[in-house]
Amino acid sequence: MTNEQTTMPNLTLREIFGIIGKSVREFKADSLRAPLYVTGEVIIECTIPFITSQLINDMQDGTEMRTIGIYGAVLTALALVSLFCGIRAGVACSVASTGLARNLRHDMFASIQRFSFSNIDRFSTNSLVTRLTTDTQNVQMAYMQLIRSAVRSPLMIVFAAVMAFVSGGPMAILYVFVSIGLGAALLGIARIVMPIFRRIFRKYDRLNESVEENVSGIRVVKSYVREEYEKQKFRKASGELFFDFWGAERILAWNQPAMTLAVDIIYTFVIFFGSRAIVSSAGADMQVGQMSALITYGFSMLMSLNMLSMIFVIVTMSEESARRICEVLVEQPDISNPADPIYDVPDGSIDFDGVSFAYNAAADRMALSDIDLHIRSGEVIGIIGGTGSSKSTLIQLISRLYDATKGTVRVGGIDVRDYDLDTLRNEVSVVLQRNVLFSGTIKDNLRWGDPDATDEELEHACRLAQADEFIQLMPDKYDTYIEQGGTNVSGGQKQRLCIARALLKKPKILILDDSTSAVDTKTDKLIQQGFREFIPDTTKIIIAQRTSSVADADRIVVLDGGGISAIGTHEELLQTSDIYREVYLTQNKASHDQTLEGMATTEPDDAATEEIQTMNEAFGEGGEVDA
């Protein structure tokens, strides 16, 4: 989150409104209708007390029932029109705000799909989910308030003040002073709670991330019996939110008493001085109807002020949400198509020419340094190295998930930066150690590799990936439903399904990023045999921790500290690479001893003698094995 906060643009409110406004699109008409209907509703609501005051005055002077009937008809008609305007305003407001939310989610999701890995690195996954859900909902609520209540309240204050002067004359000046005083008080309250709500929102965001992290890792929590720890952590975070909300609401609670005090002041003043004016002038200076209208307009003004203060708080709370949404929308992909892209990959050859790479400009050191590696099309390349040796980083440059900081990466003899991105990535298939299965049937997941694959092609790919056997044991076979994240299959089964999915793409380059770590050695060998049979012309890069997974490769690349330490065959590296030999010894010492013991008790042939000699040289043991 620190990286995110320090690299995001500092947008002004005007810029935020401009960016969010672009997502209104087809709902502009409803966004304009809502204020228009609200304006009509306010005008009618301010007209009704004036007509009512005239009715009261006429009744006081004595009038006919026919006149009262006319007043009644007019007031009923105005009330119906006001009701119509209110309903239409509510419908238009709801359509516009929910439509904006839909478009914002769509625009953010589309923007995220364009992100390169470096863009995604600047946002946490949980943060992106929160922006698509909670933040969008906050902006939706604020937009609803802006196009309806934020229009209604100022209009009501202005129209009510004008009508108060029309009805009550100079006495309405009191409303101006009381309104100014109440507005200042409400604004002061809102300014106090603004920082609190901003702090609450950040804590709420972190709480959501904590919940999602806990739920997604619930199996780990239970296996380590950490339920109580997680509950205490959640209780602490939830408690902090409670106290912040309590503090903010305690301050906001002053809104209603301030409102009540202002109403009482106006009632007292108007009733006392209005009654006095009516009695002393015998209705010449003021009549009962005018006093009634004054009270009604005063109450409407104060209620609108109170609503305006609440809108101010709501919009302030959503400002941070809008800012976070805009950060996603304005983020530009670090990797994009060239002006005149190439749409054909000639073959699966790969060349790294003086390639160095750092994840960001502020990095202390290069993740990869001075990589010179040339892979022929159709060649099988093994890559091995310790944790942090940048094995995965190396292969991510091939499909342009990242761009090299220095040097050039070529596929098919062409700089990867000259290719159309979709074309390049369709020809480079990557199977990760922790690959993802999506909710849906096994067939649905496999057809990510080829949407048009037939059932026979699916089964053939699964047989090559050694997945068909366990699929046939499932209740619905290839129509078996895979839960989100593949939680109802084992790690090894998930890896084999992902390998089958990659085979269906029939790519020019296939990369296995430690993607057979959860399968046994025998199955690993059978999978590699399937590769040679099904995609012999495809360049295959196998990243592995086990030397047995790369022993049959045409060449093996040993990475150390972000650079190439050695390149050669299995036998050559046993002789020349200390790193490879150490890994091999660690993994195979017991089986090596058993092999030597077995060879020593039988009559060896020439091949066995050569193998014994190779092992003795590789292991550097004290004495030679007796043939």
XYZ file of C-alpha atoms in Angstrom, residues 292-617:
326
model
C -48.762 30.777 8.818
C -46.832 31.071 5.545
C -43.853 32.634 7.347
C -43.665 29.705 9.755
C -43.901 27.178 6.909
C -41.195 28.873 4.829
C -38.921 29.186 7.840
C -39.243 25.508 8.637
C -38.547 24.590 4.977
C -35.407 26.750 4.905
C -34.005 25.253 8.076
C -34.762 21.689 7.010
C -32.989 22.344 3.719
C -29.967 23.703 5.559
C -29.854 20.596 7.708
C -30.096 18.378 4.619
C -27.354 20.395 2.923
C -24.997 19.778 5.849
C -25.649 16.026 5.665
C -25.047 16.050 1.906
C -21.766 17.818 2.565
C -20.708 15.015 4.901
C -21.793 12.258 2.472
C -19.974 13.857 -0.471
C -16.889 14.346 1.676
C -16.936 10.682 2.661
C -17.201 9.636 -0.983
C -14.441 11.969 -2.159
C -11.758 9.471 -1.164
C -13.686 6.699 -2.953
C -13.959 8.819 -6.104
C -10.253 9.607 -5.940
C -9.349 5.913 -5.660
C -11.625 5.049 -8.597
C -10.041 7.786 -10.698
C -6.577 6.420 -9.914
C -7.562 3.183 -11.647
C -9.246 4.949 -14.569
C -6.330 7.295 -15.337
C -3.642 4.637 -14.929
C -2.017 4.082 -18.300
C -0.670 0.622 -19.198
C 3.121 0.601 -19.080
C 3.090 -1.842 -22.002
C 1.014 -1.214 -25.129
C 0.936 -2.092 -28.798
C 3.423 -0.367 -31.129
C 2.167 1.985 -33.824
C 2.551 -0.637 -36.585
C 2.459 -4.041 -34.831
C 3.508 -7.371 -36.326
C 0.779 -10.017 -36.353
C 2.769 -13.146 -37.154
C 5.339 -14.980 -35.021
C 7.644 -16.875 -37.426
C 8.885 -19.530 -35.002
C 9.656 -20.263 -31.368
C 13.267 -19.112 -31.246
C 14.160 -16.825 -28.338
C 17.093 -14.455 -27.972
C 18.145 -12.435 -24.944
C 20.746 -9.867 -26.006
C 22.367 -8.042 -23.073
C 19.129 -8.001 -21.120
C 18.894 -6.401 -17.693
C 15.686 -5.760 -15.769
C 14.552 -3.920 -12.646
C 10.980 -3.852 -11.369
C 11.079 -0.091 -10.863
C 13.480 2.788 -11.352
C 14.073 3.111 -7.607
C 15.194 -0.521 -7.200
C 18.529 -0.986 -5.421
C 19.692 -3.636 -7.893
C 18.714 -5.301 -11.135
C 16.566 -8.429 -10.873
C 18.295 -9.647 -14.054
C 21.751 -8.564 -15.201
C 23.460 -8.945 -18.598
C 21.490 -11.956 -19.824
C 22.743 -13.361 -23.129
C 20.805 -16.479 -24.056
C 19.874 -17.893 -27.447
C 17.273 -20.665 -27.748
C 16.554 -22.465 -31.024
C 12.987 -23.108 -32.104
C 11.758 -26.474 -30.822
C 14.559 -26.762 -28.267
C 13.853 -28.002 -24.725
C 15.461 -25.698 -22.174
C 15.615 -26.319 -18.457
C 16.091 -23.449 -16.019
C 17.206 -24.084 -12.473
C 18.354 -21.843 -9.662
C 17.805 -20.952 -6.046
C 14.965 -18.903 -4.606
C 15.311 -15.292 -5.718
C 17.474 -16.096 -8.737
C 14.826 -14.447 -10.999
C 13.778 -17.543 -12.924
C 10.165 -16.390 -13.229
C 11.257 -12.848 -14.030
C 13.269 -14.112 -16.988
C 10.370 -15.888 -18.665
C 7.942 -13.001 -18.045
C 9.994 -10.888 -20.436
C 9.330 -13.332 -23.288
C 5.587 -12.619 -23.496
C 6.090 -8.938 -22.594
C 4.433 -9.129 -19.219
C 7.308 -6.804 -18.375
C 9.652 -4.953 -20.720
C 13.419 -5.290 -20.392
C 15.065 -2.291 -18.744
C 18.147 -2.732 -20.942
C 18.867 -4.920 -23.923
C 16.507 -6.700 -26.292
C 14.316 -9.797 -26.121
C 13.497 -11.381 -29.483
C 10.991 -14.080 -30.381
C 11.210 -15.532 -33.874
C 14.059 -13.098 -34.536
C 11.820 -10.056 -33.918
C 11.916 -7.671 -30.961
C 8.946 -8.527 -28.723
C 8.134 -4.810 -28.513
C 7.298 -4.850 -32.238
C 4.574 -7.530 -31.912
C 0.870 -7.096 -31.399
C 0.445 -8.039 -27.739
C -2.402 -10.507 -28.276
C -0.532 -12.197 -31.115
C 2.631 -12.606 -29.050
C 0.885 -13.851 -25.931
C -1.240 -16.319 -27.895
C 1.974 -17.904 -29.149
C 3.607 -17.989 -25.701
C 1.752 -20.216 -23.256
C 2.762 -20.076 -19.598
C 1.804 -22.616 -16.931
C 2.505 -21.254 -13.455
C 3.195 -23.203 -10.281
C 0.144 -21.580 -8.698
C -2.003 -21.389 -11.801
C -5.652 -20.514 -11.485
C -8.766 -22.494 -12.307
C -12.008 -20.587 -12.635
C -15.453 -21.538 -11.413
C -17.125 -23.688 -14.055
C -16.801 -27.183 -15.474
C -13.511 -28.854 -16.354
C -14.431 -28.386 -20.016
C -14.982 -24.674 -19.471
C -11.534 -24.320 -17.916
C -9.795 -26.356 -20.596
C -11.370 -24.314 -23.387
C -9.516 -21.245 -22.155
C -6.718 -22.776 -24.214
C -8.896 -23.255 -27.308
C -12.543 -22.119 -27.237
C -13.307 -24.292 -30.283
C -11.644 -27.481 -29.030
C -13.709 -30.660 -29.494
C -14.324 -33.119 -26.671
C -11.829 -35.496 -28.305
C -9.144 -32.797 -28.345
C -9.829 -32.013 -24.692
C -9.439 -35.639 -23.706
C -6.280 -36.062 -25.783
C -4.656 -33.020 -24.142
C -5.614 -34.323 -20.709
C -4.138 -37.743 -21.460
C -0.865 -36.097 -22.472
C -0.936 -34.021 -19.274
C -1.745 -37.155 -17.224
C -5.055 -35.597 -16.123
C -7.524 -37.885 -17.889
C -7.131 -40.679 -15.338
C -8.343 -38.708 -12.329
C -10.996 -36.887 -14.393
C -12.563 -40.219 -15.334
C -12.908 -41.031 -11.634
C -14.932 -37.870 -10.968
C -18.738 -38.178 -10.794
C -19.417 -36.014 -13.862
C -16.059 -36.544 -15.543
C -15.315 -33.572 -17.837
C -18.556 -31.878 -16.790
C -17.462 -31.869 -13.133
C -17.877 -28.393 -11.638
C -14.688 -26.702 -10.449
C -15.160 -24.411 -7.467
C -13.685 -20.906 -7.482
C -9.904 -21.160 -7.390
C -10.049 -24.933 -7.928
C -10.546 -25.670 -4.237
C -12.185 -29.048 -4.932
C -9.136 -30.507 -6.701
C -5.658 -31.194 -5.340
C -2.576 -29.158 -6.172
C -1.236 -31.808 -8.518
C -4.579 -32.199 -10.275
C -4.850 -28.452 -10.694
C -1.380 -28.284 -12.237
C -2.151 -31.079 -14.701
C -5.409 -29.409 -15.771
C -3.517 -26.161 -16.347
C -0.894 -28.002 -18.409
C -3.646 -29.569 -20.540
C -5.166 -26.131 -20.998
C -1.811 -24.792 -22.212
C -1.343 -27.713 -24.626
C -4.653 -26.896 -26.292
C -3.265 -23.516 -27.368
C -0.648 -25.324 -29.503
C 1.733 -22.414 -28.896
C 5.118 -21.853 -30.509
C 6.608 -21.440 -27.010
C 5.482 -23.353 -23.905
C 6.791 -22.290 -20.506
C 6.357 -24.398 -17.372
C 7.148 -22.246 -14.359
C 7.698 -24.955 -11.735
C 4.293 -26.237 -12.756
C 4.964 -29.911 -12.012
C 6.149 -29.362 -8.454
C 3.027 -31.029 -7.033
C 3.240 -34.189 -9.160
C 5.463 -37.201 -8.630
C 8.611 -37.860 -10.672
C 7.037 -40.612 -12.776
C 4.101 -38.413 -13.776
C 6.522 -35.576 -14.485
C 8.423 -37.786 -16.932
C 5.201 -38.901 -18.636
C 4.088 -35.262 -19.039
C 7.394 -34.320 -20.668
C 7.108 -37.346 -22.954
C 3.669 -36.090 -23.958
C 5.188 -32.719 -24.847
C 7.686 -34.315 -27.193
C 4.928 -36.290 -28.942
C 2.185 -33.671 -29.137
C 4.167 -30.443 -29.717
C 7.615 -31.500 -30.977
C 8.196 -28.209 -32.827
C 7.247 -26.064 -29.857
C 10.036 -24.456 -27.861
C 9.703 -25.733 -24.304
C 11.146 -23.937 -21.271
C 10.948 -25.869 -18.004
C 11.632 -24.031 -14.758
C 12.062 -26.512 -11.922
C 13.524 -27.050 -8.491
C 14.131 -30.759 -9.144
C 17.056 -31.689 -11.385
C 15.075 -34.750 -12.496
C 12.557 -32.426 -14.182
C 15.218 -30.840 -16.407
C 17.737 -33.686 -16.793
C 16.425 -34.636 -20.240
C 16.426 -31.062 -21.568
C 18.594 -30.200 -24.570
C 20.281 -27.563 -22.447
C 19.974 -26.399 -18.852
C 20.453 -22.792 -17.750
C 21.666 -22.251 -14.190
C 20.661 -18.858 -12.766
C 22.291 -17.293 -9.727
C 21.696 -13.810 -8.366
C 19.895 -12.645 -11.499
C 22.622 -13.739 -13.894
C 23.500 -16.848 -15.868
C 25.978 -18.990 -13.956
C 26.262 -21.872 -16.418
C 24.668 -23.439 -19.499
C 24.993 -27.045 -20.598
C 23.522 -30.515 -20.608
C 22.871 -32.475 -17.448
C 26.153 -34.370 -17.761
C 28.144 -31.254 -18.616
C 26.799 -29.291 -15.661
C 27.583 -32.125 -13.256
C 31.192 -31.627 -14.329
C 31.375 -27.838 -14.648
C 28.737 -26.171 -12.405
C 29.184 -26.197 -8.644
C 25.633 -24.897 -8.150
C 24.011 -27.555 -10.317
C 26.163 -30.309 -8.843
C 25.278 -29.229 -5.304
C 21.544 -29.264 -6.111
C 21.872 -32.668 -7.753
C 23.827 -34.090 -4.823
C 21.334 -32.774 -2.286
C 18.382 -34.306 -4.104
C 19.956 -37.568 -5.270
C 22.631 -38.617 -2.738
C 20.657 -41.559 -1.343
C 19.612 -42.937 -4.719
C 23.185 -42.433 -5.996
C 24.615 -44.538 -3.172
C 22.106 -47.299 -3.872
C 22.958 -47.206 -7.588
C 26.667 -47.515 -6.903
C 26.093 -50.435 -4.525
C 24.002 -52.259 -7.115
C 26.541 -51.678 -9.872
C 29.384 -52.912 -7.715
C 27.769 -56.361 -7.238
C 27.143 -57.032 -10.954
C 29.325 -57.417 -13.985
C 29.260 -54.025 -15.621
C 29.170 -53.352 -19.324
C 30.919 -50.461 -21.002
C 27.952 -48.117 -20.484
C 27.783 -48.943 -16.791
C 31.517 -48.360 -16.418
C 31.153 -44.956 -18.063
C 28.215 -44.090 -15.750
C 30.248 -45.079 -12.665
C 33.128 -42.923 -13.842
C 30.800 -39.951 -14.405
C 29.246 -40.329 -10.954
C 32.630 -40.607 -9.253
C 33.828 -37.446 -10.948
